Amino acid sequence: MEPPERPARGAPAPWDDPAATPLVVFDAVTKRYGAETAVAELSLAIHEREFFALLGPSGCGKSTLMRMLAGFETPSEGRVLLAGQDLAGVPPHLRPVNMLFQSYALFPHMSVEKNVAFGLAMEGRPRDEIGARVGEVLRMVKLDGFAGRKPHQLSGGQRQRVALARALVKRPKVLLLDEPLGALDRKLREETQFELMALQERLGLTFIIVTHDQDEAMTMATRIAVMDKGRIAQVGTPPVVYEAPASRYVAGFIGEINLVEGRVAAVEGRRVTVATAAGDLAVAEAAESVAVGEAVAVAWRPEKTRIVRAGEAISNGRAVMSGTVHDVGYLGGRTTYHVEASGLRLKAAVANASRSVERPLAAGDKVKLAVTPDALILLVR
Ligand code: ADP
Ligand code: MG
């Protein structure tokens, strides 16, 4: 039988296919520690060959969820299934799941080779099999010249790859990565992200990564589950959670956003007009049905906001807000403007596509912000 196609980012996806069987299923899982609920009636399905990201602030239950899949914690209620099998009572070492910890937890006195071989030696594998598998996996993570070194003779990035090799050598079906890049500097982090993506694709494995870094999740993941206090706020591909957030929480957690509270003033089909402090905002395509008078929010991304001087003309059909530039952040590739408008602080981000700017906007300048109706997002929750 042909192995299944990897769900390439953007391609047709098994999670949209009701006939597809997920590899990992959390079925109404709750985990309590005394009076505290770390994970609350959470259901989630992850498919084979996904690079799945659990994203949320510290303490929202991400690690607890992974530890229940790896077998280090037992759910208080609900079931965890792998390939249709209930994992209750299956000890960690008998689960086809391996976990890569944030701390790497390498043995400091052992060489790279011994660190990677350790798990196989514990299983009592024959010496030549261990040698072959360790050699193979060290080549995979580009550490074949480093087999004899001790962890303290390696850089942070190399130590991270030893930990990865040690997890991969066991040939897990699912690799869990709990904040695996936290100790790396920005540049190395980005390189490692792409290495991990390439490796996951090449090996055809299922990766589940835990992170509190939205850029990391957006870059790497086939899908993201955004978590909030032990629950899932939204599951979707990176473009879906960014462009169509399901709630105020998700909208605010992923990327920068303008969010204005208001009341529904008119509904015409999917077009919903909301009265706000920034004036009437007409959302072209509301994702949810609402009634006149309902309290809702309207959100839009800074990069979808046009900013011009107060005197300049704006084409029709856009929501226009007048205000004053409060501050300007020049970031090289783009500039962000914070604008005071009707008592609100709104953001506009402009890509610096050309090198010369004749007379840049500055703090105190009177401006207009304009947004097209299709850039506006209606939020009910
Ligand atoms: P995250 O990984 O998202 O930062 P965790 O899953 O580690 O969050 O923790 C979720 C919540 O459960 C936190 O409030 C944490 O304090 C609590 N918690 C986690 N592990 C334990 C434990 N072994 N005993 C008691 N409380 C715990
Ligand atoms: Mg954690």
PDB file of N, CA and C in Angstrom, residues 239-311:
ATOM      1  N   PRO A 239      -3.601  30.139   8.202  1.00  0.00           N
ATOM      2  CA  PRO A 239      -4.376  31.248   7.619  1.00  0.00           C
ATOM      3  C   PRO A 239      -5.779  31.379   8.211  1.00  0.00           C
ATOM      4  N   VAL A 240      -6.394  30.262   8.581  1.00  0.00           N
ATOM      5  CA  VAL A 240      -7.747  30.338   9.133  1.00  0.00           C
ATOM      6  C   VAL A 240      -7.735  30.989  10.516  1.00  0.00           C
ATOM      7  N   VAL A 241      -6.827  30.580  11.403  1.00  0.00           N
ATOM      8  CA  VAL A 241      -6.839  31.206  12.728  1.00  0.00           C
ATOM      9  C   VAL A 241      -6.434  32.679  12.652  1.00  0.00           C
ATOM     10  N   TYR A 242      -5.636  33.020  11.638  1.00  0.00           N
ATOM     11  CA  TYR A 242      -5.226  34.426  11.502  1.00  0.00           C
ATOM     12  C   TYR A 242      -6.317  35.273  10.852  1.00  0.00           C
ATOM     13  N   GLU A 243      -6.867  34.784   9.749  1.00  0.00           N
ATOM     14  CA  GLU A 243      -7.823  35.598   8.981  1.00  0.00           C
ATOM     15  C   GLU A 243      -9.268  35.446   9.467  1.00  0.00           C
ATOM     16  N   ALA A 244      -9.570  34.336  10.120  1.00  0.00           N
ATOM     17  CA  ALA A 244     -10.943  34.110  10.577  1.00  0.00           C
ATOM     18  C   ALA A 244     -10.958  33.633  12.027  1.00  0.00           C
ATOM     19  N   PRO A 245     -10.436  34.456  12.949  1.00  0.00           N
ATOM     20  CA  PRO A 245     -10.438  34.046  14.357  1.00  0.00           C
ATOM     21  C   PRO A 245     -11.874  33.858  14.848  1.00  0.00           C
ATOM     22  N   ALA A 246     -12.064  32.871  15.736  1.00  0.00           N
ATOM     23  CA  ALA A 246     -13.415  32.519  16.171  1.00  0.00           C
ATOM     24  C   ALA A 246     -13.873  33.348  17.363  1.00  0.00           C
ATOM     25  N   SER A 247     -12.949  34.045  18.011  1.00  0.00           N
ATOM     26  CA  SER A 247     -13.332  34.783  19.214  1.00  0.00           C
ATOM     27  C   SER A 247     -12.378  35.951  19.448  1.00  0.00           C
ATOM     28  N   ARG A 248     -12.758  36.820  20.359  1.00  0.00           N
ATOM     29  CA  ARG A 248     -11.895  37.945  20.735  1.00  0.00           C
ATOM     30  C   ARG A 248     -10.548  37.417  21.231  1.00  0.00           C
ATOM     31  N   TYR A 249     -10.614  36.320  21.995  1.00  0.00           N
ATOM     32  CA  TYR A 249      -9.391  35.748  22.562  1.00  0.00           C
ATOM     33  C   TYR A 249      -8.411  35.329  21.462  1.00  0.00           C
ATOM     34  N   VAL A 250      -8.901  34.578  20.481  1.00  0.00           N
ATOM     35  CA  VAL A 250      -8.017  34.107  19.402  1.00  0.00           C
ATOM     36  C   VAL A 250      -7.524  35.288  18.572  1.00  0.00           C
ATOM     37  N   ALA A 251      -8.425  36.221  18.283  1.00  0.00           N
ATOM     38  CA  ALA A 251      -8.040  37.399  17.500  1.00  0.00           C
ATOM     39  C   ALA A 251      -6.902  38.150  18.191  1.00  0.00           C
ATOM     40  N   GLY A 252      -6.984  38.275  19.501  1.00  0.00           N
ATOM     41  CA  GLY A 252      -5.974  39.017  20.245  1.00  0.00           C
ATOM     42  C   GLY A 252      -4.696  38.226  20.468  1.00  0.00           C
ATOM     43  N   PHE A 253      -4.815  36.902  20.479  1.00  0.00           N
ATOM     44  CA  PHE A 253      -3.636  36.078  20.777  1.00  0.00           C
ATOM     45  C   PHE A 253      -2.736  35.922  19.566  1.00  0.00           C
ATOM     46  N   ILE A 254      -3.332  35.813  18.380  1.00  0.00           N
ATOM     47  CA  ILE A 254      -2.540  35.603  17.162  1.00  0.00           C
ATOM     48  C   ILE A 254      -2.334  36.939  16.462  1.00  0.00           C
ATOM     49  N   GLY A 255      -1.121  37.418  16.457  1.00  0.00           N
ATOM     50  CA  GLY A 255      -0.796  38.635  15.716  1.00  0.00           C
ATOM     51  C   GLY A 255      -1.370  39.886  16.344  1.00  0.00           C
ATOM     52  N   GLU A 256      -1.135  41.004  15.665  1.00  0.00           N
ATOM     53  CA  GLU A 256      -1.642  42.298  16.115  1.00  0.00           C
ATOM     54  C   GLU A 256      -3.035  42.483  15.526  1.00  0.00           C
ATOM     55  N   ILE A 257      -3.907  43.146  16.267  1.00  0.00           N
ATOM     56  CA  ILE A 257      -5.256  43.374  15.731  1.00  0.00           C
ATOM     57  C   ILE A 257      -5.854  44.643  16.330  1.00  0.00           C
ATOM     58  N   ASN A 258      -6.750  45.263  15.569  1.00  0.00           N
ATOM     59  CA  ASN A 258      -7.599  46.335  16.090  1.00  0.00           C
ATOM     60  C   ASN A 258      -8.919  45.696  16.462  1.00  0.00           C
ATOM     61  N   LEU A 259      -9.398  45.988  17.674  1.00  0.00           N
ATOM     62  CA  LEU A 259     -10.641  45.366  18.126  1.00  0.00           C
ATOM     63  C   LEU A 259     -11.502  46.430  18.788  1.00  0.00           C
ATOM     64  N   VAL A 260     -12.697  46.629  18.243  1.00  0.00           N
ATOM     65  CA  VAL A 260     -13.586  47.688  18.715  1.00  0.00           C
ATOM     66  C   VAL A 260     -14.920  47.074  19.106  1.00  0.00           C
ATOM     67  N   GLU A 261     -15.376  47.383  20.316  1.00  0.00           N
ATOM     68  CA  GLU A 261     -16.669  46.865  20.775  1.00  0.00           C
ATOM     69  C   GLU A 261     -17.805  47.720  20.218  1.00  0.00           C
ATOM     70  N   GLY A 262     -18.972  47.095  20.022  1.00  0.00           N
ATOM     71  CA  GLY A 262     -20.104  47.850  19.520  1.00  0.00           C
ATOM     72  C   GLY A 262     -21.401  47.069  19.612  1.00  0.00           C
ATOM     73  N   ARG A 263     -22.438  47.615  18.951  1.00  0.00           N
ATOM     74  CA  ARG A 263     -23.743  46.933  18.905  1.00  0.00           C
ATOM     75  C   ARG A 263     -24.200  46.826  17.471  1.00  0.00           C
ATOM     76  N   VAL A 264     -24.835  45.707  17.154  1.00  0.00           N
ATOM     77  CA  VAL A 264     -25.324  45.489  15.798  1.00  0.00           C
ATOM     78  C   VAL A 264     -26.405  46.523  15.483  1.00  0.00           C
ATOM     79  N   ALA A 265     -26.202  47.295  14.386  1.00  0.00           N
ATOM     80  CA  ALA A 265     -27.167  48.323  13.995  1.00  0.00           C
ATOM     81  C   ALA A 265     -28.052  47.845  12.850  1.00  0.00           C
ATOM     82  N   ALA A 266     -27.534  46.993  11.976  1.00  0.00           N
ATOM     83  CA  ALA A 266     -28.327  46.513  10.831  1.00  0.00           C
ATOM     84  C   ALA A 266     -27.767  45.180  10.348  1.00  0.00           C
ATOM     85  N   VAL A 267     -28.683  44.333   9.849  1.00  0.00           N
ATOM     86  CA  VAL A 267     -28.282  43.048   9.264  1.00  0.00           C
ATOM     87  C   VAL A 267     -28.952  42.911   7.904  1.00  0.00           C
ATOM     88  N   GLU A 268     -28.127  42.747   6.853  1.00  0.00           N
ATOM     89  CA  GLU A 268     -28.685  42.482   5.514  1.00  0.00           C
ATOM     90  C   GLU A 268     -27.959  41.263   4.976  1.00  0.00           C
ATOM     91  N   GLY A 269     -28.563  40.105   5.126  1.00  0.00           N
ATOM     92  CA  GLY A 269     -27.878  38.873   4.735  1.00  0.00           C
ATOM     93  C   GLY A 269     -26.644  38.684   5.608  1.00  0.00           C
ATOM     94  N   ARG A 270     -25.494  38.492   4.977  1.00  0.00           N
ATOM     95  CA  ARG A 270     -24.254  38.290   5.742  1.00  0.00           C
ATOM     96  C   ARG A 270     -23.605  39.626   6.098  1.00  0.00           C
ATOM     97  N   ARG A 271     -24.138  40.713   5.547  1.00  0.00           N
ATOM     98  CA  ARG A 271     -23.547  42.019   5.807  1.00  0.00           C
ATOM     99  C   ARG A 271     -24.127  42.590   7.097  1.00  0.00           C
ATOM    100  N   VAL A 272     -23.227  42.891   8.027  1.00  0.00           N
ATOM    101  CA  VAL A 272     -23.668  43.346   9.342  1.00  0.00           C
ATOM    102  C   VAL A 272     -23.010  44.696   9.636  1.00  0.00           C
ATOM    103  N   THR A 273     -23.838  45.681   9.972  1.00  0.00           N
ATOM    104  CA  THR A 273     -23.313  46.992  10.333  1.00  0.00           C
ATOM    105  C   THR A 273     -23.316  47.125  11.852  1.00  0.00           C
ATOM    106  N   VAL A 274     -22.178  47.541  12.384  1.00  0.00           N
ATOM    107  CA  VAL A 274     -22.021  47.632  13.832  1.00  0.00           C
ATOM    108  C   VAL A 274     -21.732  49.084  14.202  1.00  0.00           C
ATOM    109  N   ALA A 275     -22.512  49.601  15.150  1.00  0.00           N
ATOM    110  CA  ALA A 275     -22.268  50.965  15.651  1.00  0.00           C
ATOM    111  C   ALA A 275     -21.183  50.890  16.722  1.00  0.00           C
ATOM    112  N   THR A 276     -20.094  51.642  16.498  1.00  0.00           N
ATOM    113  CA  THR A 276     -18.967  51.621  17.443  1.00  0.00           C
ATOM    114  C   THR A 276     -18.524  53.055  17.723  1.00  0.00           C
ATOM    115  N   ALA A 277     -17.606  53.197  18.661  1.00  0.00           N
ATOM    116  CA  ALA A 277     -17.040  54.515  18.953  1.00  0.00           C
ATOM    117  C   ALA A 277     -16.304  55.061  17.727  1.00  0.00           C
ATOM    118  N   ALA A 278     -15.855  54.175  16.845  1.00  0.00           N
ATOM    119  CA  ALA A 278     -15.139  54.609  15.644  1.00  0.00           C
ATOM    120  C   ALA A 278     -16.101  54.832  14.479  1.00  0.00           C
ATOM    121  N   GLY A 279     -17.399  54.919  14.771  1.00  0.00           N
ATOM    122  CA  GLY A 279     -18.396  55.098  13.719  1.00  0.00           C
ATOM    123  C   GLY A 279     -19.018  53.770  13.337  1.00  0.00           C
ATOM    124  N   ASP A 280     -19.890  53.796  12.313  1.00  0.00           N
ATOM    125  CA  ASP A 280     -20.532  52.569  11.846  1.00  0.00           C
ATOM    126  C   ASP A 280     -19.539  51.779  11.008  1.00  0.00           C
ATOM    127  N   LEU A 281     -19.366  50.502  11.349  1.00  0.00           N
ATOM    128  CA  LEU A 281     -18.461  49.644  10.603  1.00  0.00           C
ATOM    129  C   LEU A 281     -19.289  48.538   9.969  1.00  0.00           C
ATOM    130  N   ALA A 282     -19.235  48.439   8.636  1.00  0.00           N
ATOM    131  CA  ALA A 282     -20.031  47.435   7.918  1.00  0.00           C
ATOM    132  C   ALA A 282     -19.144  46.240   7.576  1.00  0.00           C
ATOM    133  N   VAL A 283     -19.421  45.120   8.224  1.00  0.00           N
ATOM    134  CA  VAL A 283     -18.666  43.883   7.980  1.00  0.00           C
ATOM    135  C   VAL A 283     -19.278  43.200   6.766  1.00  0.00           C
ATOM    136  N   ALA A 284     -18.485  42.928   5.724  1.00  0.00           N
ATOM    137  CA  ALA A 284     -19.025  42.381   4.476  1.00  0.00           C
ATOM    138  C   ALA A 284     -19.570  40.975   4.653  1.00  0.00           C
ATOM    139  N   GLU A 285     -18.823  40.138   5.368  1.00  0.00           N
ATOM    140  CA  GLU A 285     -19.166  38.718   5.456  1.00  0.00           C
ATOM    141  C   GLU A 285     -19.084  38.272   6.909  1.00  0.00           C
ATOM    142  N   ALA A 286     -20.186  38.378   7.640  1.00  0.00           N
ATOM    143  CA  ALA A 286     -20.155  37.923   9.026  1.00  0.00           C
ATOM    144  C   ALA A 286     -20.185  36.397   9.042  1.00  0.00           C
ATOM    145  N   ALA A 287     -19.328  35.798   9.880  1.00  0.00           N
ATOM    146  CA  ALA A 287     -19.270  34.338   9.944  1.00  0.00           C
ATOM    147  C   ALA A 287     -20.405  33.763  10.787  1.00  0.00           C
ATOM    148  N   GLU A 288     -20.987  34.608  11.629  1.00  0.00           N
ATOM    149  CA  GLU A 288     -22.054  34.112  12.496  1.00  0.00           C
ATOM    150  C   GLU A 288     -23.281  35.005  12.358  1.00  0.00           C
ATOM    151  N   SER A 289     -24.467  34.419  12.632  1.00  0.00           N
ATOM    152  CA  SER A 289     -25.664  35.250  12.527  1.00  0.00           C
ATOM    153  C   SER A 289     -25.894  35.961  13.856  1.00  0.00           C
ATOM    154  N   VAL A 290     -26.302  37.222  13.723  1.00  0.00           N
ATOM    155  CA  VAL A 290     -26.498  38.069  14.900  1.00  0.00           C
ATOM    156  C   VAL A 290     -27.809  38.834  14.738  1.00  0.00           C
ATOM    157  N   ALA A 291     -28.274  39.414  15.837  1.00  0.00           N
ATOM    158  CA  ALA A 291     -29.516  40.184  15.807  1.00  0.00           C
ATOM    159  C   ALA A 291     -29.213  41.652  16.091  1.00  0.00           C
ATOM    160  N   VAL A 292     -30.053  42.522  15.565  1.00  0.00           N
ATOM    161  CA  VAL A 292     -29.892  43.954  15.825  1.00  0.00           C
ATOM    162  C   VAL A 292     -29.913  44.194  17.337  1.00  0.00           C
ATOM    163  N   GLY A 293     -28.992  45.001  17.813  1.00  0.00           N
ATOM    164  CA  GLY A 293     -28.920  45.329  19.240  1.00  0.00           C
ATOM    165  C   GLY A 293     -27.910  44.482  19.996  1.00  0.00           C
ATOM    166  N   GLU A 294     -27.479  43.366  19.389  1.00  0.00           N
ATOM    167  CA  GLU A 294     -26.541  42.460  20.068  1.00  0.00           C
ATOM    168  C   GLU A 294     -25.170  43.127  20.263  1.00  0.00           C
ATOM    169  N   ALA A 295     -24.555  42.851  21.425  1.00  0.00           N
ATOM    170  CA  ALA A 295     -23.202  43.363  21.694  1.00  0.00           C
ATOM    171  C   ALA A 295     -22.192  42.469  20.987  1.00  0.00           C
ATOM    172  N   VAL A 296     -21.381  43.051  20.115  1.00  0.00           N
ATOM    173  CA  VAL A 296     -20.381  42.289  19.343  1.00  0.00           C
ATOM    174  C   VAL A 296     -19.099  43.120  19.276  1.00  0.00           C
ATOM    175  N   ALA A 297     -18.088  42.555  18.654  1.00  0.00           N
ATOM    176  CA  ALA A 297     -16.865  43.323  18.402  1.00  0.00           C
ATOM    177  C   ALA A 297     -16.547  43.256  16.918  1.00  0.00           C
ATOM    178  N   VAL A 298     -15.854  44.277  16.440  1.00  0.00           N
ATOM    179  CA  VAL A 298     -15.356  44.268  15.064  1.00  0.00           C
ATOM    180  C   VAL A 298     -13.837  44.353  15.149  1.00  0.00           C
ATOM    181  N   ALA A 299     -13.170  43.500  14.375  1.00  0.00           N
ATOM    182  CA  ALA A 299     -11.712  43.463  14.414  1.00  0.00           C
ATOM    183  C   ALA A 299     -11.151  43.539  13.006  1.00  0.00           C
ATOM    184  N   TRP A 300      -9.953  44.083  12.898  1.00  0.00           N
ATOM    185  CA  TRP A 300      -9.250  44.068  11.620  1.00  0.00           C
ATOM    186  C   TRP A 300      -7.755  44.175  11.864  1.00  0.00           C
ATOM    187  N   ARG A 301      -6.994  43.661  10.912  1.00  0.00           N
ATOM    188  CA  ARG A 301      -5.546  43.601  11.067  1.00  0.00           C
ATOM    189  C   ARG A 301      -4.890  44.931  10.675  1.00  0.00           C
ATOM    190  N   PRO A 302      -3.831  45.332  11.392  1.00  0.00           N
ATOM    191  CA  PRO A 302      -3.139  46.590  11.067  1.00  0.00           C
ATOM    192  C   PRO A 302      -2.671  46.658   9.614  1.00  0.00           C
ATOM    193  N   GLU A 303      -2.214  45.520   9.070  1.00  0.00           N
ATOM    194  CA  GLU A 303      -1.677  45.570   7.694  1.00  0.00           C
ATOM    195  C   GLU A 303      -2.775  45.699   6.651  1.00  0.00           C
ATOM    196  N   LYS A 304      -4.028  45.570   7.064  1.00  0.00           N
ATOM    197  CA  LYS A 304      -5.129  45.755   6.120  1.00  0.00           C
ATOM    198  C   LYS A 304      -5.747  47.138   6.300  1.00  0.00           C
ATOM    199  N   THR A 305      -5.059  47.980   7.023  1.00  0.00           N
ATOM    200  CA  THR A 305      -5.531  49.338   7.308  1.00  0.00           C
ATOM    201  C   THR A 305      -4.707  50.322   6.480  1.00  0.00           C
ATOM    202  N   ARG A 306      -5.394  51.185   5.732  1.00  0.00           N
ATOM    203  CA  ARG A 306      -4.680  52.200   4.983  1.00  0.00           C
ATOM    204  C   ARG A 306      -4.588  53.456   5.838  1.00  0.00           C
ATOM    205  N   ILE A 307      -3.461  54.147   5.780  1.00  0.00           N
ATOM    206  CA  ILE A 307      -3.305  55.377   6.556  1.00  0.00           C
ATOM    207  C   ILE A 307      -2.856  56.480   5.605  1.00  0.00           C
ATOM    208  N   VAL A 308      -3.598  57.596   5.611  1.00  0.00           N
ATOM    209  CA  VAL A 308      -3.252  58.737   4.753  1.00  0.00           C
ATOM    210  C   VAL A 308      -3.388  60.025   5.562  1.00  0.00           C
ATOM    211  N   ARG A 309      -2.794  61.115   5.038  1.00  0.00           N
ATOM    212  CA  ARG A 309      -2.954  62.408   5.700  1.00  0.00           C
ATOM    213  C   ARG A 309      -4.416  62.844   5.653  1.00  0.00           C
ATOM    214  N   ALA A 310      -4.834  63.613   6.660  1.00  0.00           N
ATOM    215  CA  ALA A 310      -6.245  64.003   6.802  1.00  0.00           C
ATOM    216  C   ALA A 310      -6.803  64.612   5.529  1.00  0.00           C
ATOM    217  N   GLY A 311      -5.992  65.377   4.781  1.00  0.00           N
ATOM    218  CA  GLY A 311      -6.474  66.063   3.587  1.00  0.00           C
ATOM    219  C   GLY A 311      -6.635  65.165   2.363  1.00  0.00           C
TER     220      GLY A 311
END
